[in-house]
Amino acid sequence: MTHRTRFAPSPTGHLHIGGARTALFSWLYARKHGGTFILRIEDTDLERSTVESVNAILEGMTWLGLEYDEGPFYQTHRFDRYREVMEQLLKEGHAYRCYCTKEELDELRAGQMERKEKPRYDGRCRHRSEPRPGVLPVIRFRNPTEGEVAWDDLVRGRIAFQNSELDDLIIARSDGTPTYNFTVVVDDLDMKISHVIRGDDHVNNTPRQINILKALGVEPPRYGHVPMILGADGARLSKRHGAVSVMQYRDEGYLPEALLNYLVRLGWSHGDQEIFSVDEMIEYFDANAINHSAATFNPDKLLWLNHHYLMHSDPAHVAHHLRWHLGRLDIDPTEGPDPVDVVVAQRERCKTLVEMAQASRFFYRDFDDYDPKSAQKYLTAASVPALEALRRHLAVVQSWEKESLHTVLVATGEEMGLKLGAVAQPLRVAVAGTAVSPPMDVTLHLLGQLRTLNRIDRALQYIEAKKD
Ligand code: GLU
């Protein structure tokens, strides 16, 4: 069997965490089975769909590395095809024009409410063949009235609905535009989708879609409905819980593989394993192992994973992302050390790329101000002799390597009768502006000789000026 899955977002906002997880599961399913992953943009809601949102979705998919094999297909380009299938359903009696007026429908609903019945269309136009002057009809699907419609859900097992619970769905509005459930059916059919993996907010649409597909004489695809994502307070994940858009995670300094790893574990597991490379995800992914209940979003775990990936990924790969973050701080990464070396020096103490970029700024650009507390503690008259001695020794270092720099630091401490820390901390504040940086020999090596000497001079001037 060929496996063809799709991700079918409505472009009305960003690519959010829930959508990205659905996309990831569909993508994994296709990749695992050597199948095809299709991107379809469901943009028929002309008022809410925007080009910006389409771009945001494409950008998010690209950043996450969820490459699609076909598409993007836009529903707005397919209206002729929807019309064609609509005509077929009308001709074959599976659909009919409904001339009910708004008043008539309101009255029907009011009566049902009064009798405490579920509001539903009663099918009164099923047999009405005469158009009504002045009324533009909608088109309704003639839903079977008896029996049940059931499917074996990839995630949740068997799900069944009684046809008597379903009314005759509007598949085209009075202006002729097709509605959501109809376009999805035609697309899934034409795109030969074999497995529909989507959020469980669509469970109620599935029996309707299956009935339409059956009316068209085709076998429905397999469906898998993924439970929703909740915030820590048990409410559906929303902006209130922090970042929900994928690109916001990029902006906040997450690596795409950390987010993917986090998303794959959100509602899916493979034994106790927490860390999954993309290849492992593909190898182990199994839709049957997706949890039936909602998953809770845990930002601390995502942060932990991000730190894991910063620590263990190829530094050259991390540097690729760090350059982008340096750029956002207006730093040209060619005006300082190779970001690959910076990653190695900083990754232990930085949990995000934003932290890493901020903590590495001083390698590339002079800082404006010292951290006030660090300056108060270490840039004092008492530090001047050590700083002057360091200035002298560092000025004559021939090979600006970690080992020789370490030797200078130790020798200066001995010469001054000071512990290494008493020499290193003033130097650190002088060169980095704060009392936190990678080990001093590493810091100096990355900073380079000229910058180091200039910064010591600047610190000495600062101390001098403070005296006045
Ligand atoms: N466009 C729908 C949505 O964004 C998804 C439809 C589907 O997956 O069938 O919720």
Coordinates of C-alpha atoms and ligand atoms in Angstrom, one line a residue:
M1 CA 0.0 0.0 0.0
T2 CA 1.3 3.5 -0.8
H3 CA 1.2 5.8 2.2
R4 CA 0.1 9.3 1.4
T5 CA -0.5 11.7 4.3
R6 CA -1.2 15.4 4.3
F7 CA -1.0 18.5 6.5
A8 CA -3.9 20.8 5.8
P9 CA -3.6 24.0 7.7
S10 CA -6.1 26.9 7.4
P11 CA -3.9 30.0 6.9
T12 CA -5.4 32.2 9.5
G13 CA -2.4 32.7 11.8
H14 CA 1.0 31.4 12.7
L15 CA 2.0 27.7 12.6
H16 CA 1.3 26.9 16.2
I17 CA 2.5 24.1 18.4
G18 CA -0.5 22.0 17.9
G19 CA -0.4 22.3 14.1
A20 CA 3.3 21.6 14.1
R21 CA 2.8 18.4 16.0
T22 CA 0.0 17.3 13.6
A23 CA 2.3 18.1 10.7
L24 CA 5.2 16.2 12.4
F25 CA 3.0 13.1 13.0
S26 CA 1.8 13.1 9.4
W27 CA 5.3 13.6 8.1
L28 CA 6.7 10.8 10.3
Y29 CA 4.0 8.5 9.2
A30 CA 4.8 9.1 5.5
R31 CA 8.6 8.9 6.1
K32 CA 8.3 5.7 8.1
H33 CA 6.4 4.0 5.3
G34 CA 8.4 5.4 2.5
G35 CA 5.3 7.3 1.5
T36 CA 4.5 10.9 0.4
F37 CA 3.7 13.9 2.5
I38 CA 1.5 16.6 1.0
L39 CA 1.0 20.2 2.1
R40 CA -2.5 21.6 1.4
I41 CA -3.4 25.2 2.2
E42 CA -7.1 25.3 3.2
D43 CA -7.7 28.9 2.3
T44 CA -11.4 28.9 1.3
D45 CA -12.3 31.2 4.2
L46 CA -11.4 34.3 2.2
E47 CA -12.0 36.7 5.0
R48 CA -9.7 35.0 7.5
S49 CA -7.0 33.6 5.2
T50 CA -3.9 35.8 4.6
V51 CA -0.8 35.6 2.5
E52 CA 1.3 36.4 5.6
S53 CA -0.2 33.4 7.3
V54 CA 0.6 31.1 4.4
N55 CA 4.2 32.4 4.5
A56 CA 4.4 31.9 8.2
I57 CA 3.3 28.3 7.8
L58 CA 5.8 27.7 5.0
E59 CA 8.5 29.3 7.1
G60 CA 7.7 27.2 10.1
M61 CA 7.7 24.0 8.2
T62 CA 11.0 24.8 6.6
W63 CA 12.6 25.8 9.9
L64 CA 11.4 22.5 11.4
G65 CA 12.7 20.6 8.4
L66 CA 9.3 19.1 7.6
E67 CA 9.8 18.8 3.9
Y68 CA 6.7 18.1 1.8
D69 CA 6.9 16.0 -1.3
E70 CA 3.9 17.5 -3.0
G71 CA 2.2 20.9 -2.8
P72 CA 1.5 23.3 -1.5
F73 CA -1.9 22.9 -3.0
Y74 CA -4.3 25.8 -2.5
Q75 CA -8.0 25.1 -2.2
T76 CA -8.8 28.5 -3.7
H77 CA -7.2 27.2 -7.0
R78 CA -9.6 24.2 -7.1
F79 CA -13.1 25.8 -7.2
D80 CA -13.8 24.4 -10.6
R81 CA -13.1 20.9 -9.4
Y82 CA -15.3 21.3 -6.4
R83 CA -18.1 22.5 -8.6
E84 CA -17.7 19.5 -10.9
V85 CA -18.0 17.0 -7.9
M86 CA -20.9 19.0 -6.6
E87 CA -22.7 18.6 -9.9
Q88 CA -22.0 14.9 -9.8
L89 CA -23.6 14.6 -6.3
L90 CA -26.6 16.6 -7.4
K91 CA -27.0 14.5 -10.6
E92 CA -26.8 11.3 -8.7
G93 CA -29.3 12.4 -6.0
H94 CA -26.7 12.5 -3.2
A95 CA -27.2 16.2 -2.8
Y96 CA -30.0 18.6 -3.2
R97 CA -30.8 22.3 -3.3
C98 CA -32.3 23.6 -0.2
Y99 CA -34.5 26.7 -0.5
C100 CA -35.4 27.1 3.1
T101 CA -35.3 30.8 4.2
K102 CA -33.6 32.0 7.3
E103 CA -37.0 32.6 8.9
E104 CA -38.1 29.0 8.2
L105 CA -34.9 27.6 9.7
D106 CA -35.1 29.8 12.7
E107 CA -38.6 28.6 13.3
L108 CA -37.6 25.0 12.9
R109 CA -34.8 25.4 15.4
A110 CA -37.0 27.3 17.9
G111 CA -39.5 24.4 17.8
Q112 CA -36.8 21.8 18.3
M113 CA -35.4 23.8 21.3
E114 CA -38.8 24.0 22.8
R115 CA -39.3 20.3 22.5
K116 CA -35.7 19.9 23.9
E117 CA -34.6 18.2 20.7
K118 CA -31.1 18.5 19.3
P119 CA -31.3 21.4 16.7
R120 CA -30.8 19.9 13.3
Y121 CA -32.1 20.3 9.7
D122 CA -35.1 18.1 9.2
G123 CA -34.5 17.5 5.5
R124 CA -37.7 19.2 4.3
C125 CA -36.2 20.2 1.0
R126 CA -35.1 16.7 0.1
H127 CA -38.3 16.3 -1.9
R128 CA -38.9 19.9 -2.9
S129 CA -37.9 20.2 -6.5
E130 CA -39.3 23.6 -7.3
P131 CA -37.0 26.6 -6.9
R132 CA -38.5 29.4 -4.8
P133 CA -38.4 32.8 -6.4
G134 CA -36.0 35.2 -4.7
V135 CA -34.2 32.5 -2.7
L136 CA -30.7 31.5 -3.6
P137 CA -30.4 27.9 -2.5
V138 CA -27.7 26.2 -0.6
I139 CA -26.7 22.7 -1.5
R140 CA -27.0 19.9 1.1
F141 CA -25.6 16.5 1.2
R142 CA -28.3 13.8 1.5
N143 CA -27.0 12.0 4.5
P144 CA -28.1 8.3 5.0
T145 CA -30.9 8.3 7.6
E146 CA -30.2 4.8 8.9
G147 CA -27.4 2.6 10.1
E148 CA -24.1 3.8 11.5
V149 CA -20.9 5.2 10.2
A150 CA -17.8 3.8 11.9
W151 CA -14.1 3.7 11.4
D152 CA -11.1 2.2 13.1
D153 CA -9.2 5.2 14.3
L154 CA -5.4 4.8 14.1
V155 CA -5.2 6.5 17.5
R156 CA -8.4 5.9 19.3
G157 CA -9.7 2.6 18.0
R158 CA -13.2 2.1 16.7
I159 CA -15.4 5.2 16.7
A160 CA -19.0 5.0 15.5
F161 CA -21.8 7.5 14.9
Q162 CA -25.5 6.8 14.2
N163 CA -26.6 8.3 10.9
S164 CA -29.7 9.4 12.7
E165 CA -27.5 11.8 14.7
L166 CA -26.2 13.5 11.5
D167 CA -28.3 15.9 9.5
D168 CA -28.0 17.0 5.9
L169 CA -24.9 19.1 5.8
I170 CA -24.6 22.2 3.7
I171 CA -21.8 21.5 1.2
A172 CA -22.2 24.7 -0.8
R173 CA -23.3 28.1 0.4
S174 CA -25.9 30.2 -1.4
D175 CA -23.1 32.1 -3.2
G176 CA -21.9 28.7 -4.6
T177 CA -18.8 28.4 -2.5
P178 CA -18.1 25.0 -1.1
T179 CA -17.9 24.4 2.6
Y180 CA -15.0 22.9 4.6
N181 CA -16.2 19.3 4.9
F182 CA -16.8 19.1 1.2
T183 CA -13.5 20.6 0.0
V184 CA -11.6 18.3 2.4
V185 CA -13.3 15.2 0.9
V186 CA -12.7 16.2 -2.7
D187 CA -9.0 17.0 -1.9
D188 CA -8.4 13.9 0.1
L189 CA -9.9 11.9 -2.8
D190 CA -8.0 13.7 -5.6
M191 CA -4.7 13.7 -3.7
K192 CA -5.2 10.0 -3.0
I193 CA -4.6 10.5 0.7
S194 CA -4.4 7.1 2.4
H195 CA -4.0 8.3 6.1
V196 CA -5.5 11.4 7.5
I197 CA -3.8 12.4 10.8
R198 CA -5.3 15.5 12.4
G199 CA -6.5 17.0 15.6
D200 CA -9.3 15.4 17.5
D201 CA -11.4 18.6 17.1
H202 CA -12.2 17.0 13.7
V203 CA -13.7 13.8 15.1
N204 CA -17.2 15.1 14.5
N205 CA -16.5 15.9 10.9
T206 CA -15.2 12.5 10.1
P207 CA -18.5 10.6 9.8
R208 CA -19.8 13.3 7.5
Q209 CA -16.7 13.1 5.3
I210 CA -16.9 9.3 5.2
N211 CA -20.5 9.5 4.1
I212 CA -19.7 11.9 1.3
L213 CA -16.8 9.7 0.1
K214 CA -19.1 6.7 0.1
A215 CA -21.7 8.6 -1.9
L216 CA -18.9 9.3 -4.4
G217 CA -18.3 5.5 -4.5
V218 CA -14.8 5.5 -3.0
E219 CA -13.2 3.9 0.1
P220 CA -12.4 6.5 2.7
P221 CA -8.8 6.9 3.9
R222 CA -7.7 5.7 7.4
Y223 CA -8.2 8.4 10.0
G224 CA -6.1 9.1 13.1
H225 CA -7.2 11.8 15.6
V226 CA -4.6 13.2 17.8
P227 CA -5.6 14.5 21.2
M228 CA -5.2 18.2 21.9
I229 CA -2.5 19.9 23.8
L230 CA -3.2 21.5 27.2
G231 CA -1.4 24.1 29.2
A232 CA -0.3 23.3 32.8
D233 CA -3.6 24.6 34.1
G234 CA -5.5 22.0 32.1
A235 CA -7.0 24.6 29.7
R236 CA -6.4 24.2 25.9
L237 CA -3.0 25.6 25.0
S238 CA -3.2 29.2 24.1
K239 CA -1.2 32.4 24.1
R240 CA -1.9 32.7 27.8
H241 CA 0.5 29.8 28.4
G242 CA 3.4 31.6 26.6
A243 CA 4.7 31.1 23.1
V244 CA 2.4 29.0 20.9
S245 CA 3.9 29.8 17.5
V246 CA 6.7 27.8 16.2
M247 CA 8.6 30.8 15.0
Q248 CA 8.5 32.4 18.4
Y249 CA 10.4 29.4 19.6
R250 CA 13.0 30.0 17.0
D251 CA 13.2 33.7 18.0
E252 CA 13.5 32.7 21.7
G253 CA 16.6 30.6 20.9
Y254 CA 15.4 27.0 20.5
L255 CA 16.9 24.6 18.0
P256 CA 14.4 23.0 15.6
E257 CA 15.5 19.5 16.6
A258 CA 14.8 20.3 20.3
L259 CA 11.3 21.4 19.4
L260 CA 10.7 18.4 17.1
N261 CA 11.9 16.1 19.9
Y262 CA 9.7 17.8 22.3
L263 CA 6.7 17.7 20.0
V264 CA 7.1 14.0 19.2
R265 CA 7.1 13.1 22.8
L266 CA 4.0 15.2 23.4
G267 CA 1.4 12.5 23.4
W268 CA 3.6 9.7 21.9
S269 CA 6.1 7.5 23.5
H270 CA 8.5 4.7 22.8
G271 CA 9.4 3.0 26.1
D272 CA 11.2 5.4 28.4
Q273 CA 13.2 7.1 25.7
E274 CA 13.3 10.9 25.8
I275 CA 15.9 11.8 23.2
F276 CA 15.1 11.0 19.6
S277 CA 17.1 11.9 16.6
V278 CA 14.9 12.5 13.5
D279 CA 16.0 9.1 12.1
E280 CA 15.0 7.4 15.4
M281 CA 11.6 9.2 15.3
I282 CA 11.1 7.8 11.8
E283 CA 12.2 4.4 12.8
Y284 CA 10.1 4.1 15.9
F285 CA 7.0 6.1 15.1
D286 CA 3.8 4.2 15.4
A287 CA 0.4 6.0 15.4
N288 CA -1.0 3.2 17.6
A289 CA 1.3 4.4 20.4
I290 CA -0.1 8.0 20.4
N291 CA -1.8 8.6 23.7
H292 CA -5.6 8.7 23.8
S293 CA -5.8 11.5 26.3
A294 CA -4.7 15.1 26.0
A295 CA -1.0 16.0 26.4
T296 CA 0.2 18.8 28.8
F297 CA 2.7 21.3 27.5
N298 CA 5.7 21.6 29.7
P299 CA 8.1 24.5 28.9
D300 CA 10.7 23.3 31.3
K301 CA 11.1 20.1 29.5
L302 CA 11.5 21.8 26.2
L303 CA 14.2 24.0 27.7
W304 CA 15.9 20.9 29.1
L305 CA 15.8 19.3 25.6
N306 CA 17.1 22.5 24.0
H307 CA 20.1 22.5 26.4
H308 CA 20.7 18.9 25.6
Y309 CA 20.8 19.6 21.9
L310 CA 23.0 22.7 22.3
M311 CA 25.4 20.4 24.3
H312 CA 25.4 17.4 22.1
S313 CA 24.8 18.5 18.5
D314 CA 27.6 19.1 16.1
P315 CA 29.0 22.6 17.1
A316 CA 29.1 23.6 13.4
H317 CA 25.4 23.0 13.2
V318 CA 24.6 24.9 16.3
A319 CA 26.9 27.7 15.1
H320 CA 24.8 27.9 12.0
H321 CA 21.8 28.9 14.2
L322 CA 23.9 31.1 16.5
R323 CA 25.0 33.2 13.6
W324 CA 21.4 34.0 12.9
H325 CA 20.9 35.1 16.5
L326 CA 24.1 37.2 16.5
G327 CA 22.7 38.9 13.4
R328 CA 19.6 39.7 15.3
L329 CA 21.7 41.6 17.8
D330 CA 23.2 43.5 14.9
I331 CA 26.5 41.6 15.2
D332 CA 28.5 40.6 12.2
P333 CA 29.9 37.2 13.1
T334 CA 32.9 37.7 10.9
E335 CA 34.1 40.5 13.2
G336 CA 35.3 38.1 15.9
P337 CA 35.9 34.5 16.7
D338 CA 34.5 31.6 14.7
P339 CA 31.0 31.0 16.1
V340 CA 31.8 27.3 16.1
D341 CA 34.5 27.9 18.8
V342 CA 32.1 30.2 20.6
V343 CA 29.5 27.4 20.8
V344 CA 32.0 25.0 22.3
A345 CA 33.0 27.6 24.9
Q346 CA 29.4 28.7 25.8
R347 CA 27.1 25.7 25.4
E348 CA 27.4 24.4 28.9
R349 CA 26.1 27.6 30.6
C350 CA 23.5 28.6 28.0
K351 CA 20.1 27.0 27.6
T352 CA 19.0 28.9 24.6
L353 CA 20.7 30.5 21.6
V354 CA 19.4 33.9 22.6
E355 CA 21.3 33.5 25.9
M356 CA 24.3 32.3 24.0
A357 CA 24.3 35.2 21.6
Q358 CA 23.9 37.7 24.3
A359 CA 26.6 36.2 26.4
S360 CA 28.9 36.2 23.4
R361 CA 28.3 39.7 22.2
F362 CA 31.5 41.0 23.9
F363 CA 33.6 38.8 21.6
Y364 CA 32.5 40.7 18.6
R365 CA 31.8 44.2 19.8
D366 CA 32.8 46.5 22.6
F367 CA 30.2 46.8 25.3
D368 CA 28.8 50.1 26.4
D369 CA 28.7 49.6 30.1
Y370 CA 30.1 47.2 32.7
D371 CA 27.6 45.2 34.7
P372 CA 27.3 47.6 37.7
K373 CA 27.7 45.0 40.5
S374 CA 30.7 43.3 38.8
A375 CA 32.4 46.6 38.2
Q376 CA 31.8 47.8 41.8
K377 CA 33.3 44.6 43.1
Y378 CA 36.2 44.0 40.8
L379 CA 37.1 47.2 39.0
T380 CA 38.6 48.9 42.0
A381 CA 41.9 50.6 42.9
A382 CA 43.0 47.4 44.5
S383 CA 42.8 45.6 41.1
V384 CA 45.0 48.0 39.3
P385 CA 48.4 46.3 40.0
A386 CA 47.1 43.0 38.8
L387 CA 45.5 44.5 35.7
E388 CA 48.7 46.4 34.9
A389 CA 50.8 43.3 35.4
L390 CA 48.5 41.3 33.2
R391 CA 48.6 44.1 30.6
R392 CA 52.4 43.9 30.5
H393 CA 52.6 40.1 30.2
L394 CA 49.8 39.7 27.8
A395 CA 51.2 42.3 25.5
V396 CA 54.3 40.2 24.8
V397 CA 52.6 36.8 24.4
Q398 CA 53.8 35.4 21.1
S399 CA 51.3 32.6 20.6
W400 CA 47.8 33.5 21.6
E401 CA 46.8 30.0 22.6
K402 CA 44.9 28.7 25.6
E403 CA 48.0 27.0 27.1
S404 CA 50.3 30.1 27.0
L405 CA 47.5 32.3 28.2
H406 CA 46.9 30.0 31.1
T407 CA 50.6 30.1 32.0
V408 CA 50.5 34.0 32.0
L409 CA 47.5 34.0 34.3
V410 CA 49.1 31.6 36.8
A411 CA 52.5 33.4 36.7
T412 CA 50.9 36.8 37.2
G413 CA 49.0 35.5 40.2
E414 CA 52.3 34.1 41.7
E415 CA 54.2 37.3 41.0
M416 CA 51.5 39.3 42.8
G417 CA 51.1 36.8 45.6
L418 CA 47.4 36.5 44.6
K419 CA 45.1 33.5 44.0
L420 CA 44.2 32.9 40.4
G421 CA 40.6 34.1 41.1
A422 CA 41.9 37.4 42.4
V423 CA 43.7 38.0 39.1
A424 CA 41.1 36.4 36.8
Q425 CA 37.9 38.1 38.1
P426 CA 39.0 41.8 37.5
L427 CA 40.4 40.7 34.1
R428 CA 37.1 39.0 33.3
V429 CA 35.1 42.1 34.1
A430 CA 37.6 44.2 32.2
V431 CA 37.3 42.1 29.0
A432 CA 33.7 40.8 29.2
G433 CA 31.9 43.5 31.1
T434 CA 30.5 41.0 33.6
A435 CA 31.8 38.5 36.1
V436 CA 30.5 35.6 34.1
S437 CA 32.2 34.2 31.0
P438 CA 33.8 30.9 29.9
P439 CA 37.2 30.0 31.5
M440 CA 39.6 32.9 31.3
D441 CA 42.1 31.2 29.0
V442 CA 39.3 30.3 26.6
T443 CA 37.8 33.8 26.8
L444 CA 41.0 35.5 26.1
H445 CA 41.8 33.1 23.3
L446 CA 38.5 33.8 21.6
L447 CA 38.7 37.6 22.2
G448 CA 42.2 37.9 20.6
Q449 CA 45.2 39.9 21.8
L450 CA 44.4 43.3 20.5
R451 CA 40.9 43.4 21.9
T452 CA 42.1 42.0 25.2
L453 CA 44.8 44.7 25.6
N454 CA 42.4 47.5 24.6
R455 CA 39.8 46.3 27.1
I456 CA 42.3 46.2 29.9
D457 CA 43.3 49.8 29.1
R458 CA 39.7 50.8 29.1
A459 CA 39.2 49.2 32.5
L460 CA 42.2 51.0 33.9
Q461 CA 40.9 54.3 32.6
Y462 CA 37.5 53.5 34.1
I463 CA 39.0 52.8 37.5
E464 CA 41.1 56.0 37.3
A465 CA 38.1 58.1 36.4
K466 CA 36.1 56.6 39.3
K467 CA 38.6 57.9 41.7
D468 CA 37.9 61.6 40.8
Ligands
GLU1 N1 -7.9 23.0 7.8 C1 -8.2 22.2 9.0 C2 -7.6 22.9 10.2 O1 -6.7 23.7 10.1 C3 -7.7 20.8 9.0 C4 -8.5 19.9 8.1 C5 -8.0 18.5 8.2 O2 -6.9 18.2 8.6 O3 -8.8 17.7 7.7 O4 -8.0 22.6 11.3

